[in-house]
PDB file of C-alpha atoms and ligand atoms in Angstrom:
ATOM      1  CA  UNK A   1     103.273 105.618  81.037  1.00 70.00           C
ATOM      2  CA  UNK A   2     104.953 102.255  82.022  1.00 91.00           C
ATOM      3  CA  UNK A   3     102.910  98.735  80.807  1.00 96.00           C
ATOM      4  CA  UNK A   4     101.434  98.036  83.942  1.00 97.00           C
ATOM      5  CA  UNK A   5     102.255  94.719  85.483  1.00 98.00           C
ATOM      6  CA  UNK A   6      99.855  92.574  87.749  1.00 98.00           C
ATOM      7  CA  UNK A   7     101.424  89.285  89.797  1.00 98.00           C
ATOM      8  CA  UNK A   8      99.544  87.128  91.800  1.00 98.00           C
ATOM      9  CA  UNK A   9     100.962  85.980  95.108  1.00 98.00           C
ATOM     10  CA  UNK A  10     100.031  82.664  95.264  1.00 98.00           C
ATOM     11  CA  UNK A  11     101.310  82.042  98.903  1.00 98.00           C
ATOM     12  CA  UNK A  12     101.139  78.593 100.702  1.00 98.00           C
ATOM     13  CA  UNK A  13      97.721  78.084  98.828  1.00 98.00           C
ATOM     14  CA  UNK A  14      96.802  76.199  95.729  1.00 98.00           C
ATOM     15  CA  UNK A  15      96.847  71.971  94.747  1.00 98.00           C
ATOM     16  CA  UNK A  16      99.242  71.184  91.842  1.00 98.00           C
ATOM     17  CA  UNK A  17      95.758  70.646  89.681  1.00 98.00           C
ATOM     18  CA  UNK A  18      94.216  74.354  90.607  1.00 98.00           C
ATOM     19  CA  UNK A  19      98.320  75.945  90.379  1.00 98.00           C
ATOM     20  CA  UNK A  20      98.046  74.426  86.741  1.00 98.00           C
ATOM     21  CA  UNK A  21      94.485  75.585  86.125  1.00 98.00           C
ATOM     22  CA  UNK A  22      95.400  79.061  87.399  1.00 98.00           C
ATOM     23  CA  UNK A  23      98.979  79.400  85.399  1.00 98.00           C
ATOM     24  CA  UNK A  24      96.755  78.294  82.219  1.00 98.00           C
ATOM     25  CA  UNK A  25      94.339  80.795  82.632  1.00 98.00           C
ATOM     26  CA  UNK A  26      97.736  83.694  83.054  1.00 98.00           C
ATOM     27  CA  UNK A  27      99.236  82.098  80.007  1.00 98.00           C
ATOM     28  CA  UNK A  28      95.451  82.969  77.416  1.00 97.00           C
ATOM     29  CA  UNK A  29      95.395  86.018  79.474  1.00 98.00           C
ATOM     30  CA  UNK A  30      98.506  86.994  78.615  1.00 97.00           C
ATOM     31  CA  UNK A  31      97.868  85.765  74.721  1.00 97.00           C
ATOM     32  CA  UNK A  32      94.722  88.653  75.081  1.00 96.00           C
ATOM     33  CA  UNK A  33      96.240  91.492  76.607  1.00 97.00           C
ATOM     34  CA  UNK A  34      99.485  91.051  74.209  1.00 95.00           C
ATOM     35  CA  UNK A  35     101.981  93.804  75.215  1.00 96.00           C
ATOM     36  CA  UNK A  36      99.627  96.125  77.301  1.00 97.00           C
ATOM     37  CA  UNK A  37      99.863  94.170  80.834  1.00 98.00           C
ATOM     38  CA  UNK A  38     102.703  92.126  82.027  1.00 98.00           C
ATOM     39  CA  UNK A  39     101.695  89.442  84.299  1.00 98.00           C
ATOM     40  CA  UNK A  40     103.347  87.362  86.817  1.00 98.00           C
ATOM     41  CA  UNK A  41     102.614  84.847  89.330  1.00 98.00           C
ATOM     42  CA  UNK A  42     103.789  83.470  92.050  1.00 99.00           C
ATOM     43  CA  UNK A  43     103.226  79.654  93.194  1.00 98.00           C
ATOM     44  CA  UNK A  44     104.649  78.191  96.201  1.00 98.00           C
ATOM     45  CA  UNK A  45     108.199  76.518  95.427  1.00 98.00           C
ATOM     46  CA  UNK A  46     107.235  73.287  94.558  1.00 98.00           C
ATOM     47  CA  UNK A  47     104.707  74.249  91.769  1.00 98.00           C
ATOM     48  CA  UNK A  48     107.815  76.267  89.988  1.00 98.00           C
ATOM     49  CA  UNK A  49     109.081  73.423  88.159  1.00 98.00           C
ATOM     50  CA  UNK A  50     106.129  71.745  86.593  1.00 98.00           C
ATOM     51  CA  UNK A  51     104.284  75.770  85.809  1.00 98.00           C
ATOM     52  CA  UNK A  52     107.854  76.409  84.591  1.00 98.00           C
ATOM     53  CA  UNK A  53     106.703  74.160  81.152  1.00 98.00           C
ATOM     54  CA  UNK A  54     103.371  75.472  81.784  1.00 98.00           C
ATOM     55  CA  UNK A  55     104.179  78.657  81.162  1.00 98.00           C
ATOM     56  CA  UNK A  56     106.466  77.911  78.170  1.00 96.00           C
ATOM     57  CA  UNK A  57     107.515  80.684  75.464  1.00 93.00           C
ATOM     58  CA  UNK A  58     104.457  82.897  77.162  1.00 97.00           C
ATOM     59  CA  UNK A  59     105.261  86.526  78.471  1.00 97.00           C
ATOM     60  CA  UNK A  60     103.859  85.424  81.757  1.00 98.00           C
ATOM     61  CA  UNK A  61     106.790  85.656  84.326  1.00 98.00           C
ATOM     62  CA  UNK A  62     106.906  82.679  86.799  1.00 98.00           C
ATOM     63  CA  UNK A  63     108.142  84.103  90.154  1.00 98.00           C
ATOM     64  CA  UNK A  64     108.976  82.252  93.764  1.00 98.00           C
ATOM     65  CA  UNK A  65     107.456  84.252  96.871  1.00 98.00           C
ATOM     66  CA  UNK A  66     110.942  84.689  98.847  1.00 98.00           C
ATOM     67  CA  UNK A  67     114.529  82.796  98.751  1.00 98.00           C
ATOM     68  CA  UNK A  68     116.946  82.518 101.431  1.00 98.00           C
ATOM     69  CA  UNK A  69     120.063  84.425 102.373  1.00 98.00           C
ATOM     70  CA  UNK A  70     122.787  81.551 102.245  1.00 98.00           C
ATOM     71  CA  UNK A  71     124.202  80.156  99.431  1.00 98.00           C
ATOM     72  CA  UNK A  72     123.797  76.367 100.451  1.00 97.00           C
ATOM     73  CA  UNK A  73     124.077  74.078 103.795  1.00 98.00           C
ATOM     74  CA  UNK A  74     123.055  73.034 107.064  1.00 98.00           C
ATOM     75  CA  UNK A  75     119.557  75.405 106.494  1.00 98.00           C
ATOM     76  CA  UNK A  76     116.805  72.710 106.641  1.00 98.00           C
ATOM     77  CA  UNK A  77     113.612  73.588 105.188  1.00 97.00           C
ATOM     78  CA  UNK A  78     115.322  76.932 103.139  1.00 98.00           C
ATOM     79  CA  UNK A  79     116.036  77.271  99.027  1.00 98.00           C
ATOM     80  CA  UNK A  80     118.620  79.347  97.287  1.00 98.00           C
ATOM     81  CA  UNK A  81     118.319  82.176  95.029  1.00 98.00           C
ATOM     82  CA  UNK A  82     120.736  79.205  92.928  1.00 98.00           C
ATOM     83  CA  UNK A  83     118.254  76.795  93.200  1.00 98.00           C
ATOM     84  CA  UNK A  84     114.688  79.492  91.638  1.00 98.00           C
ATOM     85  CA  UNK A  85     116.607  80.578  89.109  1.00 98.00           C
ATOM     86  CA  UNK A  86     116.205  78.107  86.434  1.00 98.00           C
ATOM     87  CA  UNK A  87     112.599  77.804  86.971  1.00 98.00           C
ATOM     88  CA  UNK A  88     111.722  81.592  88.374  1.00 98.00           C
ATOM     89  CA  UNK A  89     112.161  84.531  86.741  1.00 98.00           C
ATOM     90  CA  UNK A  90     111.764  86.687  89.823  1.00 98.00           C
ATOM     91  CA  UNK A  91     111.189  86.646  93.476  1.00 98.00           C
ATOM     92  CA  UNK A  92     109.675  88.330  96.009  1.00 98.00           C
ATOM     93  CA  UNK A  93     111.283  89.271  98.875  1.00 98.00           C
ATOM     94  CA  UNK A  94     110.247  91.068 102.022  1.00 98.00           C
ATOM     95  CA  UNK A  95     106.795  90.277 102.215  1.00 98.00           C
ATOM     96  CA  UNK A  96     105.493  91.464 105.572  1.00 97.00           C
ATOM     97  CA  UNK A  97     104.180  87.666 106.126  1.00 97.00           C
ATOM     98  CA  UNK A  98     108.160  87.218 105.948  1.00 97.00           C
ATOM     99  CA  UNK A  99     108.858  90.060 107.731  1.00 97.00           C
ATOM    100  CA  UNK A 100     106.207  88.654 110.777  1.00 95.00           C
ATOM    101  CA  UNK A 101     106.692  85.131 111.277  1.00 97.00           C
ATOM    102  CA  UNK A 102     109.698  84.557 110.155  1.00 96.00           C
ATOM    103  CA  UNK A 103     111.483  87.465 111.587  1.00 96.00           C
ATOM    104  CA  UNK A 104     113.492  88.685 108.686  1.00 97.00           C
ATOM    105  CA  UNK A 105     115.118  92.254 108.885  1.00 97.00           C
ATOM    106  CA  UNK A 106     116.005  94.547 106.970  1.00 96.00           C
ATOM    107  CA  UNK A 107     119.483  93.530 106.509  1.00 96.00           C
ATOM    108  CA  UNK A 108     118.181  89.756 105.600  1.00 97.00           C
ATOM    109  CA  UNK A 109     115.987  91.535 103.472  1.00 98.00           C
ATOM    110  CA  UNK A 110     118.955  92.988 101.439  1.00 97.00           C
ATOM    111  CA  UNK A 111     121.200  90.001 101.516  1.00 97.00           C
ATOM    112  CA  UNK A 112     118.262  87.670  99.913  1.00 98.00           C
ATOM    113  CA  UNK A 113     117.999  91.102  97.444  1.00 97.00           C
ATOM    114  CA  UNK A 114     122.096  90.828  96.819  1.00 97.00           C
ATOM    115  CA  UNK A 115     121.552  87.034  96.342  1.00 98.00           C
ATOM    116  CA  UNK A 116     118.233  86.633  93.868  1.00 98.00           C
ATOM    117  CA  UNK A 117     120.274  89.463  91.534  1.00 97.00           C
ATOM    118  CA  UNK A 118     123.107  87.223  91.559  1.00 97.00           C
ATOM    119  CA  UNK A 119     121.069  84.130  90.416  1.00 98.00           C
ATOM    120  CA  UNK A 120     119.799  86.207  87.812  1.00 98.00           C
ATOM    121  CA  UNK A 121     116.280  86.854  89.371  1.00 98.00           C
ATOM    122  CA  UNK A 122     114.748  90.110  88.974  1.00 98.00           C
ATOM    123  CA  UNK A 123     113.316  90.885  92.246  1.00 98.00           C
ATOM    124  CA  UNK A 124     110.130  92.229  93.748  1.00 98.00           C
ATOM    125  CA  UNK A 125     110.818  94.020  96.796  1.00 98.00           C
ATOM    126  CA  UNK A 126     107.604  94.619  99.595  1.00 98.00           C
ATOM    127  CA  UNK A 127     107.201  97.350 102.199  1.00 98.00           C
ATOM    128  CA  UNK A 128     104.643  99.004 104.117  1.00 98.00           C
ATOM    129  CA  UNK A 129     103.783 100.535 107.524  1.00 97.00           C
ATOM    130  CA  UNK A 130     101.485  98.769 109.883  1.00 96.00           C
ATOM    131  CA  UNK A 131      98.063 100.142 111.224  1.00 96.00           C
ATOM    132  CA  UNK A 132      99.901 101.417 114.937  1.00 96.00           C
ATOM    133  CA  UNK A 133     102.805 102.983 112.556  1.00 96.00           C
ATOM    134  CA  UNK A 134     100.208 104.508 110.348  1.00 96.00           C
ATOM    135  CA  UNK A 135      98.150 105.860 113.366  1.00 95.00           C
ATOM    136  CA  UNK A 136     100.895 107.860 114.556  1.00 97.00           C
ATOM    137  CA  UNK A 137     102.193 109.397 111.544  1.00 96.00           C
ATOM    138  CA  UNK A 138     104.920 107.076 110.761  1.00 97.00           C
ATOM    139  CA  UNK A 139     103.892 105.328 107.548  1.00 97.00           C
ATOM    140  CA  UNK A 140     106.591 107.640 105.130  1.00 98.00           C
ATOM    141  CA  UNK A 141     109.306 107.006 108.134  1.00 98.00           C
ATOM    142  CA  UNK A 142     108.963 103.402 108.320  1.00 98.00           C
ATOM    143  CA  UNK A 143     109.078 102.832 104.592  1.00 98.00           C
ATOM    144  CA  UNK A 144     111.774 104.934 103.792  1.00 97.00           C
ATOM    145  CA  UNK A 145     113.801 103.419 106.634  1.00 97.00           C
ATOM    146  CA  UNK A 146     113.118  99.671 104.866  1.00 97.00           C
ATOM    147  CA  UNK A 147     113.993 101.083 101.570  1.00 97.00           C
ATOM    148  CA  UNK A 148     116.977 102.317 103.294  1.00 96.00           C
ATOM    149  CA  UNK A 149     117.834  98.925 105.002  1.00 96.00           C
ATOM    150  CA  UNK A 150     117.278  97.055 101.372  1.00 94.00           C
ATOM    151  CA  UNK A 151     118.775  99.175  98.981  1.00 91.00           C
ATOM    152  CA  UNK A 152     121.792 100.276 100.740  1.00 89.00           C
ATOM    153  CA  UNK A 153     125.000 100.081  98.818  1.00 86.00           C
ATOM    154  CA  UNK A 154     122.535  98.808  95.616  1.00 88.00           C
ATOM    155  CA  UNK A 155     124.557  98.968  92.398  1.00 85.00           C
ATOM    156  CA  UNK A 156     122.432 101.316  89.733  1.00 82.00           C
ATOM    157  CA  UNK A 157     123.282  99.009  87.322  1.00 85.00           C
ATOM    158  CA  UNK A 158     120.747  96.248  89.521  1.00 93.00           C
ATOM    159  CA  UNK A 159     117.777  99.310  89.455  1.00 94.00           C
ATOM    160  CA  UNK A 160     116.469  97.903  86.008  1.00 94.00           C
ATOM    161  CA  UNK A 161     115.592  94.337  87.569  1.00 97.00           C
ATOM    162  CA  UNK A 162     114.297  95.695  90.612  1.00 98.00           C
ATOM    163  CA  UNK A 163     110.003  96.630  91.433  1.00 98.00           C
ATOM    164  CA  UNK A 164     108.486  98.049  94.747  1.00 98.00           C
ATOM    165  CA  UNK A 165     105.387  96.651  95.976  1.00 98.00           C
ATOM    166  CA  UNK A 166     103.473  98.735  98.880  1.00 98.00           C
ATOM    167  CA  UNK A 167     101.903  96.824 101.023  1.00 98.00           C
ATOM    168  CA  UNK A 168     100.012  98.264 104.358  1.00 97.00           C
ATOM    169  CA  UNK A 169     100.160  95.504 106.360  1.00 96.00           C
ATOM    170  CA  UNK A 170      97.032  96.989 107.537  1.00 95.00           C
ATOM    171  CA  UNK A 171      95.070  96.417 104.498  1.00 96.00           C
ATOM    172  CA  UNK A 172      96.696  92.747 103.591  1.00 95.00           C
ATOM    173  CA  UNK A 173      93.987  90.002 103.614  1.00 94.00           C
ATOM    174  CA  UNK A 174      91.944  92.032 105.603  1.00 95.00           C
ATOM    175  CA  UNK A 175      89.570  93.043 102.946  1.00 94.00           C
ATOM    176  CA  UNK A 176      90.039  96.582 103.569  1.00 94.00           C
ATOM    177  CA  UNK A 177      92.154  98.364 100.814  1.00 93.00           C
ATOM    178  CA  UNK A 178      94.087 101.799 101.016  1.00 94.00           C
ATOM    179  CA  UNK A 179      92.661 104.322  98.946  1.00 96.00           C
ATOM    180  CA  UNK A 180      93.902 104.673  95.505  1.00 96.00           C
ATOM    181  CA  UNK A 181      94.838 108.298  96.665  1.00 96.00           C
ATOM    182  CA  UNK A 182      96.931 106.592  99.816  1.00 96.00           C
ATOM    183  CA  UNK A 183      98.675 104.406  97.310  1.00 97.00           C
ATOM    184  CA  UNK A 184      99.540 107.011  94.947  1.00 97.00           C
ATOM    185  CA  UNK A 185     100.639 109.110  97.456  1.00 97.00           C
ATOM    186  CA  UNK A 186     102.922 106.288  98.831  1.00 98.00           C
ATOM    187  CA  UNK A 187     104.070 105.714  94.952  1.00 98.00           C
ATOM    188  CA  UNK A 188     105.157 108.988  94.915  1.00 98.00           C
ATOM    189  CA  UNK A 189     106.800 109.125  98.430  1.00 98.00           C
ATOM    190  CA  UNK A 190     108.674 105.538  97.172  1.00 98.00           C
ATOM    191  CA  UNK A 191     109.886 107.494  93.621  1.00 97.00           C
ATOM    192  CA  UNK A 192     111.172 110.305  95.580  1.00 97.00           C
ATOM    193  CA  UNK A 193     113.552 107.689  97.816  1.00 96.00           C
ATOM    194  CA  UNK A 194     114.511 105.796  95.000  1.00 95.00           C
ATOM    195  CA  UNK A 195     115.418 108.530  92.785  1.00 94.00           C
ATOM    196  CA  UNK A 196     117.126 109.921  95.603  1.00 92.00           C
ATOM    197  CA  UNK A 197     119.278 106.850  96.049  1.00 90.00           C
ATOM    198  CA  UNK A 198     120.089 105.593  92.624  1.00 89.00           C
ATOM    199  CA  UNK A 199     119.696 108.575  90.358  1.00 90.00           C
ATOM    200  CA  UNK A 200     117.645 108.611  87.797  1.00 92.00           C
ATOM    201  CA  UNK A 201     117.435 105.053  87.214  1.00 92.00           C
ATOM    202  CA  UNK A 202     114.599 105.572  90.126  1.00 94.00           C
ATOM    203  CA  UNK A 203     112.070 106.430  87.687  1.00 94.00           C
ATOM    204  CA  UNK A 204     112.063 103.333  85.658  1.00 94.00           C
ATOM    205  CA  UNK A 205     111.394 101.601  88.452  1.00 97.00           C
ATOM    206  CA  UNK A 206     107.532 100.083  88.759  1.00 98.00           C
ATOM    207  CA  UNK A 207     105.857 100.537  92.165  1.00 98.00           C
ATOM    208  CA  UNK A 208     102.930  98.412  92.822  1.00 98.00           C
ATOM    209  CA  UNK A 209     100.320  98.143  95.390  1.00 98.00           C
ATOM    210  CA  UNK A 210      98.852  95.151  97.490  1.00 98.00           C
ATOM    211  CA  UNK A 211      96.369  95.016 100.148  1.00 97.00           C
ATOM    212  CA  UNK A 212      92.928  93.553  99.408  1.00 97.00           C
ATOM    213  CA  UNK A 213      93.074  94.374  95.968  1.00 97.00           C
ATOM    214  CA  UNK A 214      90.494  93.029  93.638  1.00 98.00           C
ATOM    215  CA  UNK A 215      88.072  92.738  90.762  1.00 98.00           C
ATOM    216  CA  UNK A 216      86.153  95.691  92.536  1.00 97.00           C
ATOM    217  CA  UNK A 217      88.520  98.328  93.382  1.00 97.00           C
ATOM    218  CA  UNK A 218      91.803  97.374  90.470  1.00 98.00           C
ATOM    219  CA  UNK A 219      90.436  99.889  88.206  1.00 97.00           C
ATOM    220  CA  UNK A 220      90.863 102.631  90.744  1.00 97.00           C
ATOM    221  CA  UNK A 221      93.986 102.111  91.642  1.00 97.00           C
ATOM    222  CA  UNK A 222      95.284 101.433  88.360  1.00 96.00           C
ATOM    223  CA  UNK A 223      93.697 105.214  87.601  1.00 95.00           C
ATOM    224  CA  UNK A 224      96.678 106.554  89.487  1.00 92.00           C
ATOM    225  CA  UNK A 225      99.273 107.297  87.253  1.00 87.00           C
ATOM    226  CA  UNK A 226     101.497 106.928  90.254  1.00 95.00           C
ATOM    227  CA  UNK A 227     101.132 102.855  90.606  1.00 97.00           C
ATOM    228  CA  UNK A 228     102.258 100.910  87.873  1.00 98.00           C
ATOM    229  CA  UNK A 229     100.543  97.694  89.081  1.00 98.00           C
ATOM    230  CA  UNK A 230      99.323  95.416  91.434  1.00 98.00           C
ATOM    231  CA  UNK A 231      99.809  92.655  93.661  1.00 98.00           C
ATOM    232  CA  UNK A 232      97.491  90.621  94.536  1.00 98.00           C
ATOM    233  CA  UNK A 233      97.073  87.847  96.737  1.00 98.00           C
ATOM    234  CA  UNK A 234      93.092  86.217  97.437  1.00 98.00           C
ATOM    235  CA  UNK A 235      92.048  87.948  94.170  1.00 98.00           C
ATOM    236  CA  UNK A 236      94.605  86.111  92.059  1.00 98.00           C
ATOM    237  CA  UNK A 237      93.419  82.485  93.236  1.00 98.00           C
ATOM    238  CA  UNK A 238      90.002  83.403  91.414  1.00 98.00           C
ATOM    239  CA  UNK A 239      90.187  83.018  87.837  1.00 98.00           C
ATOM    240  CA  UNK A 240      87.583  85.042  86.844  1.00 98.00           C
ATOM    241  CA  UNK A 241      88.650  87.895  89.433  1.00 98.00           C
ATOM    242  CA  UNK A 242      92.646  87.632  88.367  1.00 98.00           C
ATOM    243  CA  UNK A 243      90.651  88.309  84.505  1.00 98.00           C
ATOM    244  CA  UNK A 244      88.958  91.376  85.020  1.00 98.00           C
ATOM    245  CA  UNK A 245      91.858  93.017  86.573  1.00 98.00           C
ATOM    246  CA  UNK A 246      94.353  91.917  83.925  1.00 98.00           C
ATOM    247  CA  UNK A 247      91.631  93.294  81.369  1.00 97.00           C
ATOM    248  CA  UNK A 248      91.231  96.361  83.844  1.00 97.00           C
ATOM    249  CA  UNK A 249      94.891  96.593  83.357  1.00 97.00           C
ATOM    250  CA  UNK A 250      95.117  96.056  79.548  1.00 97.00           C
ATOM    251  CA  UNK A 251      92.542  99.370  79.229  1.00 94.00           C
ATOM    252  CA  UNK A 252      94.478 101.799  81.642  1.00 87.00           C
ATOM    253  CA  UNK A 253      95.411 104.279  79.033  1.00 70.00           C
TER     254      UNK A 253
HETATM  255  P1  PGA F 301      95.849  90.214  99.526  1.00 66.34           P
HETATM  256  O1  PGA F 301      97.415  89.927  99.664  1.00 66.34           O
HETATM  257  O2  PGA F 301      95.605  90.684  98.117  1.00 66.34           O
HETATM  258  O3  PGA F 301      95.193  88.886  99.822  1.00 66.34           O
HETATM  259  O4  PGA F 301      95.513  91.274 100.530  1.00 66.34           O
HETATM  260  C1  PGA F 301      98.354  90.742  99.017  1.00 66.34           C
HETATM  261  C2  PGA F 301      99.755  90.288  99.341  1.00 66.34           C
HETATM  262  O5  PGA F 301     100.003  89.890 100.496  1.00 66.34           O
HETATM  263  O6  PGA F 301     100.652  90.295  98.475  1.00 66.34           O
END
């Protein structure tokens, strides 16, 4: 079984006080749990540089929440995979919040992919069906078709720095989780694609789930041998919440 690994989306949340309060509390977590849980998290962009010394020697891996898909220029307001990668040691990319408001594609979504490998990020890549897509029995279509769009033409070689997060957009924020058995079954759905694509470097992927997980439900869905983590947004801006799942984590056997 892989170490299961828990990052905390931060998103546009957190003062530079609480962002050092919280990265503290991941670094003695991380001290605890030793090799049994890797944990990440996920500040806004500003925060990377001071929780970059905050986070030290630790094993906690300091991660940005998206990058953009030029290199440099006239792109007011965006940062380059260039510009993370001394502080970050990963990025996310493809959130549905992304996806939403901001637009993105699939085909931005695998040009930010080709440029955070390039930087020397590892990358965290986020899909998931939405509630209408899920009604009509289109959940395994829809995220096979954005694996499709982000992967495409991916060099085996980049498989070992890559993770899939599932994410019903359905269930993000909202409070109201997928079943563990919906996420495993989704895990097991997203192994089947990847192996399919890159061979068997597919299986060493890890495949997380997001969605209103928490303090309450992480046990259950770290159960299912088919997810290999979490990630978790509201939960992970609680200290003593973001605790109990790392320890949750740290006893999945
Ligand atoms: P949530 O967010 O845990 O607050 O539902 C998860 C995410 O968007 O990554």
């Amino acid at each position: 079984m892989t170490t299961p690994y828990l990052v905390g989306n931060w998103k546009m949340n957190t003062t530079l006080e609480e962002a050092q309060q919280l990265a503290e509390a991941a670094v003695s977590l991380s001290e605890n749990v030793g090799s049994k849980v890797d944990i990440g998290i996920a500040p806004p962009y500003p925060w990377l540089v001071p929780l970059r010394d905050t986070v030290g020697n630790s094993n906690v891996r300091l991660g940005a929440q998206d990058c953009s898909s030029n290199d440099n220029g006239a792109y007011t307001g965006d940062v380059s995979a260039s510009m993370l990668a001394p502080y970050a040691d990963f990025t996310i990319i493809g959130h549905s919040e992304r996806r939403a408001h901001h637009h993105e594609s699939d085909n931005i979504v695998k040009t930010k992919i080709g440029k955070a490998l390039a930087a020397g990020m590892d990358v965290i890549l986020c899909v998931g069906e939405s509630a209408e897509e899920r009604e009509a029995g289109n959940a395994n279509r829809i995220v096979q078709s954005q694996l499709e769009g982000a992967l495409d033409g991916m060099d085996a070689s980049d498989v070992s720095h890559l993770t899939v997060a599932y994410e019903p957009v359905w269930a993000i924020g909202t409070g109201k989780a997928a079943t563990p058995d919906d996420a495993a079954e989704m895990s097991r759905f997203i192994r089947e694609q990847l192996v399919s694509r890159v061979g068997t470097a597919g299986d060493g992927v890890r495949i997380l789930y997001g969605g209103s997980a928490n303090d309450a439900n992480a046990a259950s869905f770290l159960a299912a041998e088919a997810v290999d983590g979490l990630l978790i947004g509201g939960a992970s801006l609680k200290i003593p919440a973001f605790t109990a799942m790392v320890e949750a984590a740290a006893q999945r056997d």
